[in-house]
Amino acid sequence: VTADFLDELTLRAMEERDLDAIVELEKLSFPTPWSRQSFESELFRNSHARYAVAEYQRCVIGYGGMWLVCDETHVTNIAVHPTFRGRGVGRLLLRTMMLTATMLGATRMLLEVRPSNRVAQKLYFAHGFRPVGVRPKYYSNDGEDALILQCDQMEVTGAADSWN
Ligand SMILES: CC(C)(COP(=O)(O)OP(=O)(O)OC[C@H]1O[C@@H](n2cnc3c(N)ncnc32)[C@H](O)[C@@H]1OP(=O)(O)O)[C@@H](O)C(=O)NCCC(=O)NCCS
């Protein structure tokens, strides 16, 4: 991976041809990964959903998704391939999602995160998220609670571009 790695990243809307890579990335990233059918339904049957992928040398190495309803955005998932973590891809995905959400009229962004997921929390806190509640026993595989985080001032500088 070169120093100008981030310059070689492309952010674009997720397409059907990405789904094999996305399903693999899901399995590497979450204990209860979403199925291919879940992503198909997000792409083709949910008009509120927007999904972006980060591509490096023609490989999908990260993705982020959200639902936009009125002025609110709910992040569904954000994941980066383990090999490419810690190099700014997650930050770029989040900022690009914020830019796209802002352009589509959203003023705030919400998400759930595991209290044990310090890496993700650090990313979110650095972007203006704050805890607004807890969903008890939210995660079905182990019964861990979810922290609900909300951001009212979306960071739209330093994004790659809007992808949608
Ligand atoms: C969370 C995740 C998407 C972050 O993506 P990433 O590309 O590794 O993150 P970045 O390199 O852009 O780093 C962004 C910030 O995250 C934090 N971070 C990243 N890696 C970290 C590590 N190993 N330890 C501590 N903090 C870390 C830092 O705050 C970092 O900002 P900084 O570099 O200015 O300190 C990625 O770790 C991932 O896919 N995790 C598994 C799936 C997941 O948990 N998704 C979130 C569900 S809510």
mmCIF file of C-alpha atoms and ligand atoms in Angstrom:
data_model
loop_
_atom_site.group_PDB
_atom_site.id
_atom_site.type_symbol
_atom_site.label_atom_id
_atom_site.label_comp_id
_atom_site.label_asym_id
_atom_site.label_seq_id
_atom_site.Cartn_x
_atom_site.Cartn_y
_atom_site.Cartn_z
ATOM 1 C CA VAL A 1 0.000 0.000 0.000
ATOM 2 C CA THR A 2 1.490 3.294 -1.130
ATOM 3 C CA ALA A 3 1.623 6.610 0.728
ATOM 4 C CA ASP A 4 -0.921 8.153 -1.609
ATOM 5 C CA PHE A 5 -3.233 5.190 -1.091
ATOM 6 C CA LEU A 6 -6.219 7.425 -0.291
ATOM 7 C CA ASP A 7 -5.766 9.285 -3.607
ATOM 8 C CA GLU A 8 -6.243 5.978 -5.377
ATOM 9 C CA LEU A 9 -9.544 5.270 -3.671
ATOM 10 C CA THR A 10 -12.771 5.657 -5.593
ATOM 11 C CA LEU A 11 -16.030 6.202 -3.745
ATOM 12 C CA ARG A 12 -19.169 5.406 -5.694
ATOM 13 C CA ALA A 13 -22.688 4.065 -5.270
ATOM 14 C CA MET A 14 -22.964 0.342 -4.563
ATOM 15 C CA GLU A 15 -24.106 -1.787 -7.512
ATOM 16 C CA GLU A 16 -25.285 -5.352 -7.963
ATOM 17 C CA ARG A 17 -21.845 -6.450 -9.234
ATOM 18 C CA ASP A 18 -20.360 -5.485 -5.825
ATOM 19 C CA LEU A 19 -22.503 -7.881 -3.818
ATOM 20 C CA ASP A 20 -20.113 -10.863 -3.753
ATOM 21 C CA ALA A 21 -17.371 -8.658 -2.317
ATOM 22 C CA ILE A 22 -19.766 -6.964 0.101
ATOM 23 C CA VAL A 23 -21.022 -10.283 1.471
ATOM 24 C CA GLU A 24 -17.406 -11.393 2.062
ATOM 25 C CA LEU A 25 -16.599 -8.089 3.749
ATOM 26 C CA GLU A 26 -19.661 -8.481 5.971
ATOM 27 C CA LYS A 27 -18.501 -11.922 7.120
ATOM 28 C CA LEU A 28 -15.065 -10.528 7.976
ATOM 29 C CA SER A 29 -16.519 -7.565 9.858
ATOM 30 C CA PHE A 30 -19.620 -8.569 11.850
ATOM 31 C CA PRO A 31 -20.634 -11.538 14.048
ATOM 32 C CA THR A 32 -24.129 -11.526 12.491
ATOM 33 C CA PRO A 33 -23.416 -10.500 8.894
ATOM 34 C CA TRP A 34 -26.212 -9.342 6.619
ATOM 35 C CA SER A 35 -27.140 -11.742 3.835
ATOM 36 C CA ARG A 36 -26.904 -11.076 0.119
ATOM 37 C CA GLN A 37 -30.709 -10.875 0.074
ATOM 38 C CA SER A 38 -30.628 -8.093 2.673
ATOM 39 C CA PHE A 39 -28.327 -6.041 0.472
ATOM 40 C CA GLU A 40 -30.409 -6.770 -2.635
ATOM 41 C CA SER A 41 -33.473 -5.561 -0.849
ATOM 42 C CA GLU A 42 -31.641 -2.422 0.297
ATOM 43 C CA LEU A 43 -30.428 -1.699 -3.245
ATOM 44 C CA PHE A 44 -33.589 -2.472 -5.179
ATOM 45 C CA ARG A 45 -36.544 -2.186 -2.833
ATOM 46 C CA ASN A 46 -35.700 0.485 -0.253
ATOM 47 C CA SER A 47 -36.005 3.968 -1.720
ATOM 48 C CA HIS A 48 -34.657 5.486 1.524
ATOM 49 C CA ALA A 49 -31.400 3.511 1.386
ATOM 50 C CA ARG A 50 -28.099 4.812 0.025
ATOM 51 C CA TYR A 51 -24.979 2.613 -0.066
ATOM 52 C CA ALA A 52 -21.452 3.607 -1.057
ATOM 53 C CA VAL A 53 -18.401 1.481 -1.722
ATOM 54 C CA ALA A 54 -14.718 2.358 -1.493
ATOM 55 C CA GLU A 55 -12.750 0.774 -4.331
ATOM 56 C CA TYR A 56 -8.969 0.314 -4.499
ATOM 57 C CA GLN A 57 -7.359 -1.140 -7.614
ATOM 58 C CA ARG A 58 -10.766 -2.421 -8.743
ATOM 59 C CA CYS A 59 -11.410 -4.221 -5.453
ATOM 60 C CA VAL A 60 -14.150 -3.228 -3.039
ATOM 61 C CA ILE A 61 -12.390 -2.697 0.302
ATOM 62 C CA GLY A 62 -15.077 -0.870 2.268
ATOM 63 C CA TYR A 63 -18.641 0.234 2.257
ATOM 64 C CA GLY A 64 -21.124 2.337 4.173
ATOM 65 C CA GLY A 65 -24.889 2.516 4.123
ATOM 66 C CA MET A 66 -27.620 4.704 5.462
ATOM 67 C CA TRP A 67 -31.336 5.389 5.393
ATOM 68 C CA LEU A 68 -32.490 8.908 4.725
ATOM 69 C CA VAL A 69 -35.899 9.888 6.047
ATOM 70 C CA CYS A 70 -36.809 13.584 6.001
ATOM 71 C CA ASP A 71 -34.010 15.437 7.774
ATOM 72 C CA GLU A 72 -32.647 12.358 9.552
ATOM 73 C CA THR A 73 -30.027 9.845 8.452
ATOM 74 C CA HIS A 74 -29.580 6.473 10.077
ATOM 75 C CA VAL A 75 -26.302 4.674 9.420
ATOM 76 C CA THR A 76 -26.979 0.968 8.924
ATOM 77 C CA ASN A 77 -23.444 -0.362 8.436
ATOM 78 C CA ILE A 78 -19.905 0.773 7.853
ATOM 79 C CA ALA A 79 -17.063 -1.653 7.326
ATOM 80 C CA VAL A 80 -13.533 -1.745 5.953
ATOM 81 C CA HIS A 81 -11.657 -4.885 4.921
ATOM 82 C CA PRO A 82 -9.324 -5.902 7.808
ATOM 83 C CA THR A 83 -6.217 -5.578 5.597
ATOM 84 C CA PHE A 84 -7.014 -1.941 4.910
ATOM 85 C CA ARG A 85 -8.167 -0.773 8.363
ATOM 86 C CA GLY A 86 -6.415 2.102 10.141
ATOM 87 C CA ARG A 87 -5.544 3.921 6.905
ATOM 88 C CA GLY A 88 -8.353 6.458 6.746
ATOM 89 C CA VAL A 89 -10.889 4.544 4.639
ATOM 90 C CA GLY A 90 -13.545 4.484 7.383
ATOM 91 C CA ARG A 91 -13.119 8.203 7.992
ATOM 92 C CA LEU A 92 -13.444 8.933 4.267
ATOM 93 C CA LEU A 93 -16.559 6.763 3.983
ATOM 94 C CA LEU A 94 -18.185 8.461 6.975
ATOM 95 C CA ARG A 95 -17.403 11.961 5.690
ATOM 96 C CA THR A 96 -18.681 11.121 2.234
ATOM 97 C CA MET A 97 -21.877 9.737 3.748
ATOM 98 C CA MET A 98 -22.242 12.970 5.739
ATOM 99 C CA LEU A 99 -21.741 15.065 2.604
ATOM 100 C CA THR A 100 -24.271 13.043 0.621
ATOM 101 C CA ALA A 101 -26.783 13.095 3.492
ATOM 102 C CA THR A 102 -26.385 16.862 3.848
ATOM 103 C CA MET A 103 -26.863 17.387 0.111
ATOM 104 C CA LEU A 104 -30.037 15.309 0.285
ATOM 105 C CA GLY A 105 -31.431 17.478 3.090
ATOM 106 C CA ALA A 106 -30.443 15.673 6.293
ATOM 107 C CA THR A 107 -29.411 17.676 9.342
ATOM 108 C CA ARG A 108 -28.575 14.856 11.723
ATOM 109 C CA MET A 109 -27.132 11.385 11.654
ATOM 110 C CA LEU A 110 -27.798 8.516 14.068
ATOM 111 C CA LEU A 111 -26.317 5.068 14.518
ATOM 112 C CA GLU A 112 -25.969 2.167 16.922
ATOM 113 C CA VAL A 113 -22.599 0.915 18.112
ATOM 114 C CA ARG A 114 -21.450 -1.727 20.563
ATOM 115 C CA PRO A 115 -20.030 -0.301 23.813
ATOM 116 C CA SER A 116 -17.142 -2.757 23.287
ATOM 117 C CA ASN A 117 -16.367 -1.346 19.812
ATOM 118 C CA ARG A 118 -13.876 1.324 20.872
ATOM 119 C CA VAL A 119 -12.350 1.752 17.420
ATOM 120 C CA ALA A 120 -15.687 2.642 15.806
ATOM 121 C CA GLN A 121 -16.640 4.898 18.739
ATOM 122 C CA LYS A 122 -13.376 6.795 18.387
ATOM 123 C CA LEU A 123 -14.166 7.418 14.726
ATOM 124 C CA TYR A 124 -17.700 8.610 15.556
ATOM 125 C CA PHE A 125 -16.722 10.819 18.517
ATOM 126 C CA ALA A 126 -14.077 12.489 16.338
ATOM 127 C CA HIS A 127 -16.897 13.432 13.958
ATOM 128 C CA GLY A 128 -19.229 15.087 16.452
ATOM 129 C CA PHE A 129 -21.343 12.121 17.548
ATOM 130 C CA ARG A 130 -22.519 11.998 21.153
ATOM 131 C CA PRO A 131 -24.399 9.310 23.096
ATOM 132 C CA VAL A 132 -28.165 9.905 23.241
ATOM 133 C CA GLY A 133 -29.432 6.567 24.524
ATOM 134 C CA VAL A 134 -29.085 2.829 24.883
ATOM 135 C CA ARG A 135 -30.981 -0.036 23.252
ATOM 136 C CA PRO A 136 -30.810 -2.858 25.814
ATOM 137 C CA LYS A 137 -29.724 -6.269 24.487
ATOM 138 C CA TYR A 138 -29.795 -4.967 20.904
ATOM 139 C CA TYR A 139 -27.294 -7.418 19.405
ATOM 140 C CA SER A 140 -28.916 -10.810 18.993
ATOM 141 C CA ASN A 141 -25.773 -12.980 18.922
ATOM 142 C CA ASP A 142 -24.581 -12.105 22.433
ATOM 143 C CA GLY A 143 -27.194 -9.751 23.928
ATOM 144 C CA GLU A 144 -24.819 -6.769 24.110
ATOM 145 C CA ASP A 145 -26.542 -3.392 24.474
ATOM 146 C CA ALA A 146 -26.255 -0.789 21.711
ATOM 147 C CA LEU A 147 -25.220 2.783 22.324
ATOM 148 C CA ILE A 148 -27.239 5.208 20.212
ATOM 149 C CA LEU A 149 -25.014 8.009 18.935
ATOM 150 C CA GLN A 150 -26.226 11.176 17.253
ATOM 151 C CA CYS A 151 -24.427 13.901 15.304
ATOM 152 C CA ASP A 152 -26.124 17.275 14.762
ATOM 153 C CA GLN A 153 -23.261 19.015 12.977
ATOM 154 C CA MET A 154 -22.162 16.888 10.097
ATOM 155 C CA GLU A 155 -18.554 17.166 8.979
ATOM 156 C CA VAL A 156 -18.643 17.711 5.229
ATOM 157 C CA THR A 157 -15.088 18.897 4.598
ATOM 158 C CA GLY A 158 -12.446 16.354 3.731
ATOM 159 C CA ALA A 159 -14.961 14.066 2.060
ATOM 160 C CA ALA A 160 -13.960 12.448 -1.223
ATOM 161 C CA ASP A 161 -17.069 13.788 -2.961
ATOM 162 C CA SER A 162 -20.759 13.109 -2.869
ATOM 163 C CA TRP A 163 -21.392 9.778 -4.581
ATOM 164 C CA ASN A 164 -25.081 10.239 -5.271
HETATM 165 C C1 LIG B 1 -14.829 0.911 12.333
HETATM 166 C C2 LIG B 1 -14.094 0.839 10.996
HETATM 167 C C3 LIG B 1 -15.131 0.987 9.865
HETATM 168 C C4 LIG B 1 -13.078 1.985 10.912
HETATM 169 O O1 LIG B 1 -12.502 1.981 9.618
HETATM 170 P P1 LIG B 1 -10.934 2.303 9.416
HETATM 171 O O2 LIG B 1 -10.712 2.480 7.959
HETATM 172 O O3 LIG B 1 -10.124 1.290 10.107
HETATM 173 O O4 LIG B 1 -10.807 3.704 10.190
HETATM 174 P P2 LIG B 1 -9.821 4.883 9.850
HETATM 175 O O5 LIG B 1 -8.475 4.370 9.451
HETATM 176 O O6 LIG B 1 -10.496 5.818 8.912
HETATM 177 O O7 LIG B 1 -9.659 5.586 11.268
HETATM 178 C C5 LIG B 1 -10.613 6.516 11.702
HETATM 179 C C6 LIG B 1 -10.509 6.667 13.204
HETATM 180 O O8 LIG B 1 -10.896 5.443 13.827
HETATM 181 C C7 LIG B 1 -10.104 5.234 14.978
HETATM 182 N N1 LIG B 1 -9.289 4.054 14.798
HETATM 183 C C8 LIG B 1 -9.015 3.377 13.644
HETATM 184 N N2 LIG B 1 -8.274 2.296 13.895
HETATM 185 C C9 LIG B 1 -8.055 2.285 15.226
HETATM 186 C C10 LIG B 1 -7.380 1.406 16.105
HETATM 187 N N3 LIG B 1 -6.762 0.296 15.673
HETATM 188 N N4 LIG B 1 -7.392 1.699 17.420
HETATM 189 C C11 LIG B 1 -8.002 2.787 17.897
HETATM 190 N N5 LIG B 1 -8.677 3.661 17.111
HETATM 191 C C12 LIG B 1 -8.689 3.416 15.802
HETATM 192 C C13 LIG B 1 -9.246 6.469 15.139
HETATM 193 O O9 LIG B 1 -9.971 7.428 15.876
HETATM 194 C C14 LIG B 1 -9.115 6.928 13.723
HETATM 195 O O10 LIG B 1 -8.826 8.288 13.619
HETATM 196 P P3 LIG B 1 -7.306 8.796 13.732
HETATM 197 O O11 LIG B 1 -6.548 8.020 12.706
HETATM 198 O O12 LIG B 1 -7.415 10.250 13.409
HETATM 199 O O13 LIG B 1 -6.886 8.498 15.126
HETATM 200 C C15 LIG B 1 -13.326 -0.520 10.835
HETATM 201 O O14 LIG B 1 -12.499 -0.692 11.957
HETATM 202 C C16 LIG B 1 -14.214 -1.747 10.682
HETATM 203 O O15 LIG B 1 -14.599 -2.124 9.575
HETATM 204 N N6 LIG B 1 -14.556 -2.405 11.810
HETATM 205 C C17 LIG B 1 -15.403 -3.608 11.786
HETATM 206 C C18 LIG B 1 -16.841 -3.260 11.480
HETATM 207 C C19 LIG B 1 -17.395 -2.263 12.493
HETATM 208 O O16 LIG B 1 -17.190 -2.384 13.680
HETATM 209 N N7 LIG B 1 -18.140 -1.267 11.972
HETATM 210 C C20 LIG B 1 -18.764 -0.248 12.791
HETATM 211 C C21 LIG B 1 -20.056 -0.738 13.318
HETATM 212 S S1 LIG B 1 -20.891 0.488 14.295
#
